[in-house]
PDB file of C-alpha atoms and ligand atoms in Angstrom:
ATOM      1  CA  MET A   1      26.047  -7.190  27.563  1.00  0.00           C
ATOM      2  CA  THR A   2      29.007  -7.528  29.884  1.00  0.00           C
ATOM      3  CA  ASN A   3      32.244  -5.677  29.183  1.00  0.00           C
ATOM      4  CA  ASN A   4      34.021  -8.452  27.412  1.00  0.00           C
ATOM      5  CA  ARG A   5      30.944  -9.542  25.417  1.00  0.00           C
ATOM      6  CA  LYS A   6      30.908  -6.484  23.271  1.00  0.00           C
ATOM      7  CA  VAL A   7      30.287  -7.641  19.724  1.00  0.00           C
ATOM      8  CA  PHE A   8      26.977  -8.689  18.183  1.00  0.00           C
ATOM      9  CA  VAL A   9      27.931 -11.607  15.957  1.00  0.00           C
ATOM     10  CA  LEU A  10      25.657 -12.748  13.141  1.00  0.00           C
ATOM     11  CA  ILE A  11      25.871 -16.373  12.076  1.00  0.00           C
ATOM     12  CA  GLY A  12      23.926 -18.498   9.604  1.00  0.00           C
ATOM     13  CA  LEU A  13      24.176 -20.130   6.220  1.00  0.00           C
ATOM     14  CA  MET A  14      25.050 -18.406   2.953  1.00  0.00           C
ATOM     15  CA  GLY A  15      22.098 -16.302   1.881  1.00  0.00           C
ATOM     16  CA  ALA A  16      20.613 -15.903   5.378  1.00  0.00           C
ATOM     17  CA  GLY A  17      21.169 -12.130   5.207  1.00  0.00           C
ATOM     18  CA  LYS A  18      23.992 -11.745   7.744  1.00  0.00           C
ATOM     19  CA  THR A  19      25.636  -8.833   5.962  1.00  0.00           C
ATOM     20  CA  SER A  20      22.518  -6.828   5.140  1.00  0.00           C
ATOM     21  CA  ILE A  21      20.880  -7.406   8.528  1.00  0.00           C
ATOM     22  CA  GLY A  22      24.189  -6.833  10.333  1.00  0.00           C
ATOM     23  CA  ARG A  23      24.715  -3.525   8.575  1.00  0.00           C
ATOM     24  CA  LYS A  24      21.173  -2.405   9.460  1.00  0.00           C
ATOM     25  CA  LEU A  25      21.523  -3.491  13.069  1.00  0.00           C
ATOM     26  CA  ALA A  26      24.760  -1.517  13.429  1.00  0.00           C
ATOM     27  CA  GLU A  27      23.190   1.505  11.767  1.00  0.00           C
ATOM     28  CA  HIS A  28      20.201   1.350  14.075  1.00  0.00           C
ATOM     29  CA  LEU A  29      22.322   0.997  17.203  1.00  0.00           C
ATOM     30  CA  ASN A  30      24.781   3.579  15.917  1.00  0.00           C
ATOM     31  CA  ILE A  31      27.741   1.271  16.345  1.00  0.00           C
ATOM     32  CA  GLY A  32      30.367  -0.053  13.920  1.00  0.00           C
ATOM     33  CA  PHE A  33      29.845  -2.832  11.396  1.00  0.00           C
ATOM     34  CA  VAL A  34      32.451  -5.254  10.096  1.00  0.00           C
ATOM     35  CA  ASP A  35      32.010  -8.042   7.573  1.00  0.00           C
ATOM     36  CA  ALA A  36      34.438 -10.865   8.319  1.00  0.00           C
ATOM     37  CA  ASP A  37      34.618 -12.057   4.700  1.00  0.00           C
ATOM     38  CA  GLN A  38      35.621  -8.582   3.538  1.00  0.00           C
ATOM     39  CA  GLU A  39      38.334  -8.473   6.200  1.00  0.00           C
ATOM     40  CA  ILE A  40      39.556 -11.895   5.047  1.00  0.00           C
ATOM     41  CA  VAL A  41      39.804 -10.600   1.476  1.00  0.00           C
ATOM     42  CA  LYS A  42      41.810  -7.595   2.734  1.00  0.00           C
ATOM     43  CA  ALA A  43      44.115  -9.776   4.833  1.00  0.00           C
ATOM     44  CA  ALA A  44      44.713 -12.310   2.058  1.00  0.00           C
ATOM     45  CA  GLY A  45      44.937  -9.755  -0.733  1.00  0.00           C
ATOM     46  CA  CYS A  46      42.665 -11.808  -2.994  1.00  0.00           C
ATOM     47  CA  SER A  47      39.032 -12.792  -3.401  1.00  0.00           C
ATOM     48  CA  ILE A  48      37.401 -15.673  -1.523  1.00  0.00           C
ATOM     49  CA  PRO A  49      36.963 -17.792  -4.688  1.00  0.00           C
ATOM     50  CA  ASP A  50      40.678 -17.235  -5.417  1.00  0.00           C
ATOM     51  CA  ILE A  51      41.714 -18.218  -1.888  1.00  0.00           C
ATOM     52  CA  PHE A  52      39.743 -21.472  -2.268  1.00  0.00           C
ATOM     53  CA  GLU A  53      41.060 -22.129  -5.750  1.00  0.00           C
ATOM     54  CA  ILE A  54      44.711 -21.252  -5.271  1.00  0.00           C
ATOM     55  CA  TYR A  55      45.340 -22.209  -1.623  1.00  0.00           C
ATOM     56  CA  GLY A  56      42.411 -24.508  -0.795  1.00  0.00           C
ATOM     57  CA  GLU A  57      39.665 -24.435   1.838  1.00  0.00           C
ATOM     58  CA  PRO A  58      41.941 -25.271   4.814  1.00  0.00           C
ATOM     59  CA  ALA A  59      43.999 -22.134   4.075  1.00  0.00           C
ATOM     60  CA  PHE A  60      40.784 -20.107   3.918  1.00  0.00           C
ATOM     61  CA  ARG A  61      39.698 -21.522   7.307  1.00  0.00           C
ATOM     62  CA  ASP A  62      43.078 -20.568   8.825  1.00  0.00           C
ATOM     63  CA  VAL A  63      42.815 -16.969   7.664  1.00  0.00           C
ATOM     64  CA  GLU A  64      39.164 -16.901   8.716  1.00  0.00           C
ATOM     65  CA  GLU A  65      40.088 -18.006  12.235  1.00  0.00           C
ATOM     66  CA  ARG A  66      42.890 -15.472  12.605  1.00  0.00           C
ATOM     67  CA  VAL A  67      40.855 -12.598  11.224  1.00  0.00           C
ATOM     68  CA  ILE A  68      37.702 -13.290  13.247  1.00  0.00           C
ATOM     69  CA  ILE A  69      39.532 -13.819  16.525  1.00  0.00           C
ATOM     70  CA  ARG A  70      41.421 -10.549  15.957  1.00  0.00           C
ATOM     71  CA  LEU A  71      38.177  -8.725  15.191  1.00  0.00           C
ATOM     72  CA  LEU A  72      36.431 -10.168  18.235  1.00  0.00           C
ATOM     73  CA  THR A  73      39.176  -9.115  20.609  1.00  0.00           C
ATOM     74  CA  LYS A  74      39.756  -5.653  19.129  1.00  0.00           C
ATOM     75  CA  GLU A  75      36.429  -4.408  17.797  1.00  0.00           C
ATOM     76  CA  THR A  76      33.099  -3.448  19.266  1.00  0.00           C
ATOM     77  CA  GLY A  77      29.889  -3.323  17.257  1.00  0.00           C
ATOM     78  CA  VAL A  78      28.341  -5.803  14.847  1.00  0.00           C
ATOM     79  CA  LEU A  79      30.265  -8.564  13.080  1.00  0.00           C
ATOM     80  CA  ALA A  80      28.810 -10.572  10.186  1.00  0.00           C
ATOM     81  CA  THR A  81      30.600 -13.904   9.747  1.00  0.00           C
ATOM     82  CA  GLY A  82      30.827 -16.308   6.818  1.00  0.00           C
ATOM     83  CA  GLY A  83      28.608 -19.383   7.067  1.00  0.00           C
ATOM     84  CA  GLY A  84      31.378 -21.758   8.135  1.00  0.00           C
ATOM     85  CA  ALA A  85      32.944 -19.602  10.845  1.00  0.00           C
ATOM     86  CA  TYR A  86      30.838 -20.742  13.803  1.00  0.00           C
ATOM     87  CA  ILE A  87      31.536 -24.374  12.959  1.00  0.00           C
ATOM     88  CA  ASN A  88      35.202 -23.865  13.863  1.00  0.00           C
ATOM     89  CA  PRO A  89      35.410 -24.558  17.641  1.00  0.00           C
ATOM     90  CA  ASN A  90      38.154 -21.947  18.157  1.00  0.00           C
ATOM     91  CA  ILE A  91      36.037 -19.252  16.536  1.00  0.00           C
ATOM     92  CA  ARG A  92      32.958 -20.468  18.400  1.00  0.00           C
ATOM     93  CA  ASP A  93      34.758 -20.216  21.742  1.00  0.00           C
ATOM     94  CA  ALA A  94      35.957 -16.704  20.927  1.00  0.00           C
ATOM     95  CA  ILE A  95      32.422 -15.703  19.950  1.00  0.00           C
ATOM     96  CA  THR A  96      31.075 -17.113  23.213  1.00  0.00           C
ATOM     97  CA  GLN A  97      33.713 -15.177  25.116  1.00  0.00           C
ATOM     98  CA  HIS A  98      33.523 -11.830  23.342  1.00  0.00           C
ATOM     99  CA  GLY A  99      30.231 -11.732  21.557  1.00  0.00           C
ATOM    100  CA  TYR A 100      26.494 -12.074  21.671  1.00  0.00           C
ATOM    101  CA  CYS A 101      25.650 -14.544  18.960  1.00  0.00           C
ATOM    102  CA  ILE A 102      22.589 -14.154  16.729  1.00  0.00           C
ATOM    103  CA  TRP A 103      21.647 -16.967  14.336  1.00  0.00           C
ATOM    104  CA  LEU A 104      19.683 -15.924  11.279  1.00  0.00           C
ATOM    105  CA  LYS A 105      17.798 -19.123  10.592  1.00  0.00           C
ATOM    106  CA  ALA A 106      16.371 -19.441   7.098  1.00  0.00           C
ATOM    107  CA  SER A 107      14.527 -22.163   5.211  1.00  0.00           C
ATOM    108  CA  LEU A 108      16.116 -24.049   2.328  1.00  0.00           C
ATOM    109  CA  ASP A 109      13.877 -22.328  -0.231  1.00  0.00           C
ATOM    110  CA  ILE A 110      14.928 -18.880   0.970  1.00  0.00           C
ATOM    111  CA  LEU A 111      18.622 -19.797   0.971  1.00  0.00           C
ATOM    112  CA  VAL A 112      18.429 -21.258  -2.532  1.00  0.00           C
ATOM    113  CA  LYS A 113      16.637 -18.158  -3.806  1.00  0.00           C
ATOM    114  CA  ARG A 114      19.008 -15.685  -2.189  1.00  0.00           C
ATOM    115  CA  THR A 115      22.242 -17.462  -3.090  1.00  0.00           C
ATOM    116  CA  ALA A 116      21.163 -17.719  -6.725  1.00  0.00           C
ATOM    117  CA  LYS A 117      21.418 -13.936  -6.988  1.00  0.00           C
ATOM    118  CA  ARG A 118      25.158 -13.796  -6.456  1.00  0.00           C
ATOM    119  CA  THR A 119      28.114 -15.863  -7.640  1.00  0.00           C
ATOM    120  CA  GLY A 120      31.388 -16.006  -5.712  1.00  0.00           C
ATOM    121  CA  ARG A 121      30.509 -18.719  -3.223  1.00  0.00           C
ATOM    122  CA  PRO A 122      32.995 -21.512  -3.871  1.00  0.00           C
ATOM    123  CA  LEU A 123      31.171 -24.075  -1.728  1.00  0.00           C
ATOM    124  CA  LEU A 124      28.151 -23.899  -4.039  1.00  0.00           C
ATOM    125  CA  LYS A 125      30.132 -24.361  -7.238  1.00  0.00           C
ATOM    126  CA  PRO A 126      30.811 -28.099  -7.379  1.00  0.00           C
ATOM    127  CA  GLY A 127      27.203 -29.307  -7.539  1.00  0.00           C
ATOM    128  CA  GLU A 128      23.515 -28.541  -7.257  1.00  0.00           C
ATOM    129  CA  PRO A 129      23.195 -25.572  -4.823  1.00  0.00           C
ATOM    130  CA  ARG A 130      19.954 -26.908  -3.284  1.00  0.00           C
ATOM    131  CA  GLU A 131      21.585 -30.252  -2.436  1.00  0.00           C
ATOM    132  CA  ILE A 132      24.716 -28.589  -1.082  1.00  0.00           C
ATOM    133  CA  LEU A 133      22.715 -26.184   1.051  1.00  0.00           C
ATOM    134  CA  ARG A 134      20.500 -29.005   2.327  1.00  0.00           C
ATOM    135  CA  ASP A 135      23.572 -30.946   3.369  1.00  0.00           C
ATOM    136  CA  LEU A 136      25.085 -27.878   5.062  1.00  0.00           C
ATOM    137  CA  MET A 137      21.792 -27.276   6.904  1.00  0.00           C
ATOM    138  CA  ASP A 138      21.872 -30.844   8.246  1.00  0.00           C
ATOM    139  CA  LYS A 139      25.444 -30.467   9.404  1.00  0.00           C
ATOM    140  CA  ARG A 140      25.452 -26.906  10.631  1.00  0.00           C
ATOM    141  CA  TYR A 141      22.021 -26.135  12.054  1.00  0.00           C
ATOM    142  CA  PRO A 142      22.576 -28.247  15.190  1.00  0.00           C
ATOM    143  CA  VAL A 143      25.752 -26.213  15.827  1.00  0.00           C
ATOM    144  CA  TYR A 144      24.200 -22.839  14.993  1.00  0.00           C
ATOM    145  CA  ALA A 145      21.475 -23.716  17.521  1.00  0.00           C
ATOM    146  CA  ARG A 146      23.971 -22.914  20.301  1.00  0.00           C
ATOM    147  CA  ALA A 147      23.652 -19.194  19.487  1.00  0.00           C
ATOM    148  CA  ASP A 148      22.398 -16.843  22.199  1.00  0.00           C
ATOM    149  CA  LEU A 149      19.489 -15.840  20.011  1.00  0.00           C
ATOM    150  CA  THR A 150      17.775 -17.467  17.029  1.00  0.00           C
ATOM    151  CA  VAL A 151      15.788 -15.323  14.628  1.00  0.00           C
ATOM    152  CA  GLU A 152      13.818 -16.995  11.847  1.00  0.00           C
ATOM    153  CA  THR A 153      14.099 -15.146   8.570  1.00  0.00           C
ATOM    154  CA  GLY A 154      11.783 -15.876   5.696  1.00  0.00           C
ATOM    155  CA  ALA A 155      10.067 -13.654   3.211  1.00  0.00           C
ATOM    156  CA  GLU A 156      10.194 -10.713   5.656  1.00  0.00           C
ATOM    157  CA  THR A 157      11.870  -7.477   4.712  1.00  0.00           C
ATOM    158  CA  VAL A 158      15.235  -6.586   6.215  1.00  0.00           C
ATOM    159  CA  ASP A 159      13.465  -4.088   8.488  1.00  0.00           C
ATOM    160  CA  GLN A 160      11.035  -6.721   9.789  1.00  0.00           C
ATOM    161  CA  THR A 161      13.896  -9.051  10.621  1.00  0.00           C
ATOM    162  CA  LEU A 162      15.766  -6.182  12.226  1.00  0.00           C
ATOM    163  CA  ASN A 163      12.733  -5.414  14.395  1.00  0.00           C
ATOM    164  CA  ALA A 164      12.486  -9.054  15.461  1.00  0.00           C
ATOM    165  CA  ILE A 165      16.124  -8.909  16.589  1.00  0.00           C
ATOM    166  CA  LEU A 166      15.666  -5.584  18.379  1.00  0.00           C
ATOM    167  CA  ASP A 167      12.553  -6.860  20.184  1.00  0.00           C
ATOM    168  CA  SER A 168      14.423  -9.920  21.419  1.00  0.00           C
ATOM    169  CA  LEU A 169      17.390  -7.850  22.489  1.00  0.00           C
ATOM    170  CA  LYS A 170      15.151  -5.443  24.353  1.00  0.00           C
ATOM    171  CA  GLN A 171      13.485  -8.320  26.137  1.00  0.00           C
ATOM    172  CA  GLN A 172      16.876  -9.512  27.220  1.00  0.00           C
ATOM    173  CA  THR A 173      17.912  -5.947  28.155  1.00  0.00           C
ATOM    174  CA  LEU A 174      20.962  -6.239  26.014  1.00  0.00           C
ATOM    175  CA  MET A 175      20.635  -3.018  24.093  1.00  0.00           C
ATOM    176  CA  ILE A 176      23.893  -1.167  23.740  1.00  0.00           C
ATOM    177  CA  GLY A 177      24.657   2.152  22.149  1.00  0.00           C
ATOM    178  CA  GLU A 178      22.113   4.847  21.453  1.00  0.00           C
ATOM    179  CA  SER A 179      19.303   3.898  19.117  1.00  0.00           C
ATOM    180  CA  LYS A 180      18.735   6.520  16.420  1.00  0.00           C
ATOM    181  CA  ASP A 181      14.993   6.535  17.250  1.00  0.00           C
ATOM    182  CA  GLU A 182      15.567   7.555  20.819  1.00  0.00           C
TER     183      GLU A 182
HETATM  184  C1  S3P B 201      31.214 -20.036   3.524  1.00  0.00           C
HETATM  185  C2  S3P B 201      30.404 -18.920   3.436  1.00  0.00           C
HETATM  186  C3  S3P B 201      30.819 -17.676   2.771  1.00  0.00           C
HETATM  187  C4  S3P B 201      32.342 -17.547   2.778  1.00  0.00           C
HETATM  188  C5  S3P B 201      32.967 -18.779   2.214  1.00  0.00           C
HETATM  189  C6  S3P B 201      32.595 -20.041   2.984  1.00  0.00           C
HETATM  190  C7  S3P B 201      30.705 -21.235   4.234  1.00  0.00           C
HETATM  191  O1  S3P B 201      30.258 -16.542   3.422  1.00  0.00           O
HETATM  192  O2  S3P B 201      32.821 -17.321   4.071  1.00  0.00           O
HETATM  193  O3  S3P B 201      32.586 -18.871   0.869  1.00  0.00           O
HETATM  194  O4  S3P B 201      31.524 -22.080   4.641  1.00  0.00           O
HETATM  195  O5  S3P B 201      29.479 -21.337   4.401  1.00  0.00           O
HETATM  196  P1  S3P B 201      28.670 -16.174   3.394  1.00  0.00           P
HETATM  197  O6  S3P B 201      27.986 -17.038   4.406  1.00  0.00           O
HETATM  198  O7  S3P B 201      28.649 -14.729   3.789  1.00  0.00           O
HETATM  199  O8  S3P B 201      28.221 -16.391   1.997  1.00  0.00           O
END
């Protein structure tokens, strides 16, 4: 990874496992981990459902852009983004400039199953989650496909997915930091 491309950025739809895989990747590489949605909550001083409800989605996207661009320019390590972040061209450009982008690509069944476990995702509220996720897949997967690396995630454990990422990174000689196993 070159000097200015210093952040591993995880992208993918809600339920793809960006936060759990991102945290594991950072732990393994012994580097920092930041979750963009948590930083947005800190910056806004309220929860994501509240931001959507009180201020609307465009306001959320504005905060998201500011927070992620700040994180990309200031931080090193692993950054998990919310599912819509990479769709914003300004965020995408900043990721291309400062980060190495990893798409966690999951099937509809997996996304439906995983998102059912947790509430707090305003985009899934207004209708049938499967239909909403299917529509988001159609719209977003062609954009996510621009990532530097695509890793398919299915029924594998977090560790198996982590190993798939590490293998690909090794092949591309992009490993940074000291791995705990070494
Ligand atoms: C969103 C995904 C959410 C969160 C917000 C919008 C999206 O994050 O940023 O609810 O547009 O897909 P996760 O992908 O972490 O659930």
